[in-house]
Tab-separated table of C-alpha atoms in Angstrom:
chain	number	residue	atom	x	y	z
A	79	MET	CA	-8.731	-16.716	31.652
A	80	ARG	CA	-9.374	-12.924	31.629
A	81	GLN	CA	-5.614	-12.296	31.472
A	82	TYR	CA	-5.623	-13.640	27.938
A	83	LEU	CA	-8.184	-11.274	26.608
A	84	GLY	CA	-6.649	-9.113	23.787
A	85	LYS	CA	-3.690	-11.351	23.551
A	86	VAL	CA	-2.738	-13.418	20.353
A	87	THR	CA	-2.404	-17.130	20.385
A	88	LYS	CA	1.324	-18.125	19.673
A	89	HIS	CA	0.509	-21.733	18.618
A	90	ASP	CA	-2.537	-23.732	17.663
A	91	VAL	CA	-4.631	-24.452	20.757
A	92	GLU	CA	-5.717	-28.088	21.022
A	93	ASN	CA	-8.230	-29.769	23.344
A	94	ALA	CA	-7.486	-33.092	25.285
A	95	PHE	CA	-8.390	-35.124	22.146
A	96	GLY	CA	-5.893	-33.314	19.972
A	97	VAL	CA	-8.481	-31.275	18.124
A	98	THR	CA	-7.511	-27.745	17.169
A	99	ILE	CA	-9.733	-25.380	19.039
A	100	LEU	CA	-8.158	-22.084	17.929
A	101	PRO	CA	-5.488	-21.484	15.207
A	102	ALA	CA	-2.246	-19.730	15.925
A	103	GLY	CA	-2.354	-15.872	15.471
A	104	ILE	CA	-5.880	-15.303	16.462
A	105	LEU	CA	-6.768	-12.305	18.613
A	106	LEU	CA	-8.516	-13.572	21.741
A	107	ARG	CA	-12.013	-12.093	22.453
A	108	GLU	CA	-14.792	-13.022	24.929
A	109	GLU	CA	-16.244	-15.806	22.742
A	110	HIS	CA	-12.858	-17.412	22.535
A	111	LEU	CA	-12.391	-17.421	26.314
A	112	VAL	CA	-15.916	-19.055	26.563
A	113	LEU	CA	-14.719	-21.748	24.119
A	114	LEU	CA	-11.477	-22.377	25.970
A	115	GLU	CA	-13.370	-22.781	29.154
A	116	LYS	CA	-15.782	-25.228	27.678
A	117	HIS	CA	-12.826	-27.342	26.631
A	118	ARG	CA	-11.308	-27.072	30.074
A	119	ILE	CA	-8.218	-25.329	28.739
A	120	ASP	CA	-6.810	-23.087	31.457
A	121	SER	CA	-3.375	-22.152	30.140
A	122	LEU	CA	-1.890	-21.422	26.776
A	123	PHE	CA	0.961	-19.589	25.007
A	124	VAL	CA	0.114	-16.134	23.940
A	125	ILE	CA	1.887	-12.902	22.913
A	126	ASP	CA	0.884	-9.296	23.005
A	127	ALA	CA	-1.080	-8.133	19.927
A	128	ASP	CA	1.546	-5.586	18.949
A	129	GLN	CA	4.198	-8.283	19.051
A	130	SER	CA	2.242	-10.677	16.641
A	131	ALA	CA	3.087	-11.098	13.052
A	132	ALA	CA	1.990	-7.643	11.927
A	133	GLY	CA	3.086	-8.252	8.427
A	134	THR	CA	0.629	-11.103	7.645
A	135	PRO	CA	-2.279	-10.313	5.277
A	136	ALA	CA	-4.857	-10.831	8.065
A	137	ASP	CA	-3.173	-8.302	10.359
A	138	GLN	CA	-2.639	-5.820	7.590
A	139	THR	CA	-6.471	-6.053	6.718
A	140	ARG	CA	-7.390	-5.538	10.404
A	141	GLU	CA	-5.069	-2.567	10.569
A	142	ALA	CA	-6.409	-1.111	7.366
A	143	VAL	CA	-9.988	-1.562	8.409
A	144	GLY	CA	-9.189	-0.036	11.893
A	145	LYS	CA	-7.710	3.067	10.274
A	146	LEU	CA	-10.688	3.277	7.950
A	147	LYS	CA	-13.116	3.166	10.747
A	148	GLU	CA	-11.322	5.979	12.413
A	149	ARG	CA	-11.533	7.932	9.101
A	150	SER	CA	-15.282	7.201	9.015
A	151	ARG	CA	-15.813	8.597	12.475
A	152	ALA	CA	-13.881	11.752	11.672
A	153	PHE	CA	-15.755	12.138	8.441
A	154	TYR	CA	-19.155	11.963	10.191
A	155	ASP	CA	-17.911	14.294	13.043
A	156	ALA	CA	-16.823	16.807	10.395
A	157	PHE	CA	-20.207	16.607	8.745
A	158	LYS	CA	-22.080	17.064	11.996
A	159	GLU	CA	-19.889	20.139	12.749
A	160	THR	CA	-20.178	21.872	9.394
A	161	GLY	CA	-23.210	20.491	7.734
A	162	GLN	CA	-21.144	19.802	4.693
A	163	ILE	CA	-19.964	16.395	3.370
A	164	PRO	CA	-16.086	16.397	3.183
A	165	LEU	CA	-16.341	15.212	-0.422
A	166	LYS	CA	-12.556	15.574	-1.190
A	167	GLU	CA	-11.714	13.244	1.764
A	168	LEU	CA	-14.401	10.834	0.753
A	169	GLU	CA	-13.231	10.649	-2.926
A	170	ALA	CA	-9.463	10.698	-2.232
A	171	GLU	CA	-9.181	8.578	0.935
A	172	ILE	CA	-12.226	6.646	2.058
A	173	VAL	CA	-13.613	5.334	-1.283
A	174	PRO	CA	-10.180	4.073	-2.522
A	175	ALA	CA	-9.509	2.556	0.926
A	176	VAL	CA	-12.841	0.597	0.961
A	177	GLN	CA	-12.082	-0.616	-2.524
A	178	ASN	CA	-8.680	-1.736	-1.628
A	179	ILE	CA	-9.957	-3.637	1.474
A	180	ALA	CA	-12.601	-5.316	-0.721
A	181	ARG	CA	-9.798	-6.829	-2.854
A	182	THR	CA	-8.339	-8.561	0.172
A	183	PRO	CA	-7.999	-12.316	-0.386
A	184	GLY	CA	-9.459	-14.568	2.423
A	185	MET	CA	-13.005	-13.678	2.461
A	186	PHE	CA	-13.863	-14.856	6.074
A	187	LYS	CA	-10.809	-12.985	7.563
A	188	LEU	CA	-12.113	-9.887	5.754
A	189	PHE	CA	-15.661	-10.285	6.987
A	190	GLU	CA	-14.278	-10.699	10.502
A	191	ALA	CA	-12.261	-7.391	10.194
A	192	VAL	CA	-15.344	-5.401	9.024
A	193	LYS	CA	-17.776	-6.847	11.503
A	194	ALA	CA	-19.023	-4.086	13.909
A	195	GLN	CA	-17.880	-4.935	17.453
A	196	GLY	CA	-18.057	-1.538	19.273
A	197	ASP	CA	-19.194	1.646	17.673
A	198	TYR	CA	-21.816	0.133	15.296
A	199	THR	CA	-22.928	3.342	13.550
A	200	TYR	CA	-19.413	4.134	12.109
A	201	GLU	CA	-18.291	0.652	11.582
A	202	HIS	CA	-21.521	-0.477	9.839
A	203	ASN	CA	-20.926	2.203	7.043
A	204	ILE	CA	-17.533	0.715	6.260
A	205	GLY	CA	-18.662	-2.875	6.472
A	206	VAL	CA	-21.590	-2.272	4.037
A	207	GLY	CA	-19.312	-0.336	1.649
A	208	VAL	CA	-16.857	-3.241	1.572
A	209	ILE	CA	-19.435	-5.961	1.151
A	210	SER	CA	-21.371	-3.975	-1.498
A	211	THR	CA	-18.151	-3.409	-3.453
A	212	MET	CA	-17.435	-7.180	-3.365
A	213	ILE	CA	-20.951	-7.941	-4.581
A	214	GLY	CA	-20.460	-5.498	-7.373
A	215	LYS	CA	-17.244	-7.249	-8.331
A	216	TRP	CA	-19.044	-10.589	-8.423
A	217	LEU	CA	-21.821	-9.072	-10.656
A	218	GLN	CA	-18.964	-7.972	-12.944
A	219	PHE	CA	-19.498	-4.196	-12.646
A	220	SER	CA	-17.228	-1.822	-14.507
A	221	GLU	CA	-14.587	0.258	-12.557
A	222	ASP	CA	-16.732	3.417	-12.893
A	223	GLU	CA	-19.879	1.576	-11.662
A	224	LEU	CA	-17.846	0.087	-8.746
A	225	ALA	CA	-16.680	3.436	-7.671
A	226	GLU	CA	-20.139	4.852	-7.705
A	227	LEU	CA	-21.508	1.851	-5.802
A	228	THR	CA	-18.807	2.074	-3.232
A	229	MET	CA	-19.513	5.779	-2.514
A	230	ALA	CA	-23.259	5.187	-2.375
A	231	ALA	CA	-22.821	2.182	-0.124
A	232	THR	CA	-20.457	4.087	2.319
A	233	LEU	CA	-22.898	6.989	2.478
A	234	HIS	CA	-26.098	4.915	2.869
A	235	ASP	CA	-26.834	5.685	6.473
A	236	ILE	CA	-25.675	9.387	6.347
A	237	GLY	CA	-29.193	10.459	7.351
A	238	LYS	CA	-28.578	8.814	10.860
A	239	VAL	CA	-26.669	11.982	11.824
A	240	LYS	CA	-30.103	13.608	12.392
A	241	ILE	CA	-31.234	10.816	14.654
A	242	PRO	CA	-30.498	11.215	18.424
A	243	GLU	CA	-27.611	9.006	19.453
A	244	HIS	CA	-29.386	7.760	22.512
A	245	ILE	CA	-31.952	6.205	20.209
A	246	LEU	CA	-29.399	4.738	17.786
A	247	ASN	CA	-27.494	3.232	20.633
A	248	LYS	CA	-30.496	2.107	22.655
A	249	PRO	CA	-29.767	-1.388	23.990
A	250	GLY	CA	-33.328	-2.478	24.210
A	251	LYS	CA	-36.212	-2.634	21.796
A	252	LEU	CA	-37.368	0.731	20.187
A	253	THR	CA	-40.754	1.956	20.962
A	254	ASN	CA	-43.125	2.476	17.978
A	255	GLU	CA	-42.420	6.142	18.065
A	256	GLU	CA	-38.616	5.706	18.233
A	257	PHE	CA	-38.706	3.258	15.334
A	258	GLU	CA	-40.792	5.750	13.200
A	259	LEU	CA	-38.199	8.390	13.894
A	260	VAL	CA	-35.263	5.990	12.961
A	261	LYS	CA	-36.973	5.139	9.733
A	262	LYS	CA	-36.735	8.818	8.736
A	263	HIS	CA	-33.010	8.473	8.314
A	264	THR	CA	-33.751	7.280	4.814
A	265	ILE	CA	-35.465	10.476	3.883
A	266	TYR	CA	-32.911	12.611	5.664
A	267	GLY	CA	-30.108	10.880	3.825
A	268	TYR	CA	-31.769	11.414	0.513
A	269	GLU	CA	-32.268	15.128	1.234
A	270	ILE	CA	-28.601	15.531	2.297
A	271	LEU	CA	-27.164	13.756	-0.626
A	272	LYS	CA	-29.470	15.200	-3.226
A	273	LYS	CA	-28.285	18.726	-2.421
A	274	THR	CA	-24.554	17.798	-2.167
A	275	GLU	CA	-22.767	18.899	-5.375
A	276	GLY	CA	-20.402	16.118	-6.630
A	277	VAL	CA	-22.422	13.243	-5.137
A	278	SER	CA	-24.444	11.205	-7.798
A	279	TYR	CA	-28.180	11.212	-7.689
A	280	ARG	CA	-27.930	7.324	-7.324
A	281	ALA	CA	-26.079	7.697	-4.037
A	282	ALA	CA	-29.123	9.765	-2.926
A	283	LEU	CA	-31.512	7.034	-4.090
A	284	VAL	CA	-29.508	4.365	-2.184
A	285	ALA	CA	-29.803	6.379	1.024
A	286	LEU	CA	-33.666	6.605	0.369
A	287	GLN	CA	-34.201	3.061	-0.850
A	288	HIS	CA	-31.916	0.653	1.044
A	289	HIS	CA	-34.690	-0.470	3.353
A	290	GLU	CA	-37.099	-0.916	0.545
A	291	ARG	CA	-38.141	-4.517	-0.307
A	292	GLU	CA	-38.979	-6.285	-3.534
A	293	ASP	CA	-42.492	-7.118	-2.425
A	294	GLY	CA	-43.256	-3.554	-1.246
A	295	SER	CA	-43.018	-4.432	2.529
A	296	GLY	CA	-40.050	-1.982	3.053
A	297	TYR	CA	-39.927	1.699	3.937
A	298	PRO	CA	-40.114	4.632	3.490
A	299	LEU	CA	-42.204	4.599	0.342
A	300	GLY	CA	-43.215	0.840	0.064
A	301	LEU	CA	-41.635	0.567	-3.361
A	302	THR	CA	-41.745	-2.752	-5.350
A	303	ALA	CA	-38.939	-4.369	-7.206
A	304	ASP	CA	-39.335	-2.560	-10.518
A	305	LYS	CA	-39.045	0.875	-8.821
A	306	ILE	CA	-35.945	0.063	-6.701
A	307	ASP	CA	-32.532	1.122	-8.114
A	308	ALA	CA	-30.093	-1.810	-8.572
A	309	PHE	CA	-27.522	-0.156	-6.297
A	310	SER	CA	-30.161	0.095	-3.644
A	311	LYS	CA	-30.842	-3.646	-4.006
A	312	ILE	CA	-27.180	-4.497	-3.497
A	313	VAL	CA	-26.839	-2.164	-0.438
A	314	ALA	CA	-29.967	-3.705	1.017
A	315	VAL	CA	-28.357	-7.287	0.930
A	316	ALA	CA	-24.968	-5.975	2.199
A	317	ASP	CA	-26.854	-4.026	4.953
A	318	ILE	CA	-28.763	-6.953	6.221
A	319	PHE	CA	-25.678	-9.391	6.021
A	320	HIS	CA	-23.416	-7.079	7.873
A	321	ALA	CA	-26.087	-6.140	10.520
A	322	MET	CA	-26.874	-9.873	11.237
A	323	SER	CA	-23.144	-10.784	11.458
A	324	SER	CA	-22.296	-7.905	13.896
A	325	ASP	CA	-22.878	-6.969	17.448
A	326	ARG	CA	-25.591	-4.246	17.491
A	327	PRO	CA	-26.713	-2.180	20.455
A	328	HIS	CA	-29.879	-4.216	20.834
A	329	GLN	CA	-28.713	-7.722	19.586
A	330	LYS	CA	-25.619	-9.862	19.440
A	331	ALA	CA	-24.288	-11.150	16.181
A	332	LEU	CA	-26.323	-14.171	14.879
A	333	PRO	CA	-24.757	-17.636	14.378
A	334	PHE	CA	-23.494	-18.270	10.788
A	335	TYR	CA	-26.223	-20.800	10.047
A	336	GLU	CA	-28.868	-18.341	11.111
A	337	VAL	CA	-27.359	-15.530	8.925
A	338	VAL	CA	-27.448	-17.882	5.936
A	339	ARG	CA	-30.916	-19.207	6.741
A	340	GLN	CA	-32.406	-15.703	7.051
A	341	LEU	CA	-30.847	-14.459	3.812
A	342	ARG	CA	-32.194	-17.532	1.943
A	343	GLU	CA	-35.610	-16.874	3.310
A	344	CYS	CA	-35.367	-13.367	1.958
A	345	PHE	CA	-35.152	-14.892	-1.530
A	346	PHE	CA	-38.859	-15.178	-1.405
A	347	GLY	CA	-40.031	-11.659	-2.001
A	348	GLN	CA	-37.964	-9.276	0.067
A	349	LEU	CA	-34.479	-9.236	-1.637
A	350	ASP	CA	-33.283	-9.610	-5.218
A	351	PRO	CA	-32.538	-13.326	-5.462
A	352	ALA	CA	-29.659	-12.814	-8.045
A	353	ILE	CA	-27.829	-10.544	-5.516
A	354	VAL	CA	-28.421	-12.872	-2.615
A	355	HIS	CA	-27.224	-15.838	-4.703
A	356	ALA	CA	-24.083	-13.862	-5.601
A	357	LEU	CA	-23.246	-13.419	-1.915
A	358	LEU	CA	-24.248	-16.879	-0.742
A	359	ASP	CA	-22.653	-18.729	-3.613
A	360	ASN	CA	-19.332	-17.004	-3.124
A	361	LEU	CA	-19.565	-17.678	0.531
A	362	THR	CA	-20.245	-21.346	-0.133
A	363	ALA	CA	-17.367	-21.528	-2.696
A	364	LYS	CA	-14.827	-20.476	-0.008
A	365	LEU	CA	-15.971	-22.666	2.709
A	366	VAL	CA	-13.888	-25.755	1.949
A	367	GLY	CA	-10.827	-25.725	4.287
A	368	GLN	CA	-12.335	-23.395	6.734
A	369	GLN	CA	-12.317	-24.226	10.412
A	370	VAL	CA	-15.740	-24.010	12.011
A	371	LEU	CA	-17.297	-24.042	15.415
A	372	LEU	CA	-20.357	-26.464	15.558
A	373	THR	CA	-23.378	-25.839	17.703
A	374	ASP	CA	-22.326	-28.830	19.841
A	375	GLN	CA	-19.122	-26.832	20.560
A	376	ARG	CA	-16.802	-29.115	18.646
A	377	VAL	CA	-14.344	-27.624	16.064
A	378	GLY	CA	-13.762	-29.070	12.699
A	379	GLU	CA	-12.782	-28.410	9.049
A	380	ILE	CA	-15.118	-28.260	6.137
A	381	VAL	CA	-13.933	-30.857	3.645
A	382	TYR	CA	-16.785	-31.139	1.088
A	383	ILE	CA	-19.756	-28.920	0.171
A	384	ASN	CA	-22.959	-30.750	-0.793
A	385	PRO	CA	-23.927	-29.247	-4.173
A	386	HIS	CA	-27.620	-29.915	-3.337
A	387	ASP	CA	-27.425	-28.438	0.222
A	388	GLY	CA	-24.617	-25.926	0.515
A	389	GLU	CA	-25.480	-25.039	4.170
A	390	ALA	CA	-24.959	-28.657	5.246
A	391	PRO	CA	-21.386	-29.602	4.370
A	392	LEU	CA	-19.217	-32.600	5.314
A	393	ILE	CA	-17.027	-31.705	8.291
A	394	LYS	CA	-13.933	-33.515	9.656
A	395	VAL	CA	-13.774	-33.372	13.408
A	396	GLY	CA	-10.576	-35.170	14.581
A	397	GLU	CA	-10.761	-38.573	12.952
A	398	GLU	CA	-14.670	-38.425	12.584
A	399	PHE	CA	-16.549	-37.066	9.449
A	400	VAL	CA	-19.754	-35.315	10.317
A	401	ASP	CA	-22.312	-34.921	7.565
A	402	LEU	CA	-24.515	-31.994	8.449
A	403	SER	CA	-27.035	-32.959	5.751
A	404	SER	CA	-27.959	-36.168	7.845
A	405	LYS	CA	-27.381	-34.662	11.378
A	406	ARG	CA	-29.671	-31.721	11.272
A	407	GLN	CA	-29.511	-31.195	15.012
A	408	ILE	CA	-25.895	-29.892	14.440
A	409	GLN	CA	-25.198	-26.662	12.622
A	410	ILE	CA	-22.294	-24.318	11.956
A	411	GLN	CA	-22.228	-21.865	14.810
A	412	ARG	CA	-19.550	-19.735	13.310
A	413	ILE	CA	-16.600	-19.792	10.908
A	414	ILE	CA	-13.384	-19.392	12.953
A	415	GLY	CA	-12.196	-15.982	11.945
A	416	PHE	CA	-15.748	-14.802	11.051
């Protein structure tokens, strides 16, 4: 199966029972090969990625995100070299590009595109910028507020340039001393942005506060809800959602149901409930019609959302309907394309 890695499916891929396992046009990665092997599918029609339908919205989004990730890397490299934030590039190229990507229809394809899958440090900044901007739109921010939020979210981890890369990219658990050092990126970021002319003070606050929690359990200052800036609260939610959904040096992306569960648990004290609601309600509203991989490795389509239990929808698997609210042993492993 390894020969298919990086190729694009030409047609829908069905298992022996006629159930679609993967849709046409999907870029094959490791998890797709595992899924194909579990369904005993050893051959399929594929095309090279550069021959696929490059004009489709999903492909355009992936291309735009890829270019933006490269800009992000160049931006941070320039900052490391000069000690000065390339503000003109940030305002003229990066912030408008993040906002354009955040307007992309097809939420789950967009989330798939912004997930970190390789160079986490640079990809994470873009992902958090896009997700924060989406949340700001759902909260009906003005255009000026959105521009300020996008910039603050994209710069939220700027302080990590002062943390040694071998610690940021360490595959195992950090020691207490290493974690204490990583936590200082919030203070470093605040100091960098506070003295950068042309960057708002709120962006500096976001760099300082995005790991603070409503109940005072966060860092670096242990602030409580009334002392945390609203932008910082939004970036905190986007930061956690993107991190849990992405492959990180020390941990693989969590299953969809686990991401949702942990976010809901954070309602109770840690994150602003209105912001978490905005994210999860919009996720839930877009679930109908999505193909999903279940934890029992079957693939189905969400056909109905239980208004009293949005995380346990009704799913059509072949000719069978599976109600996750009554079959708690089965959950959504992942949205196909997310």
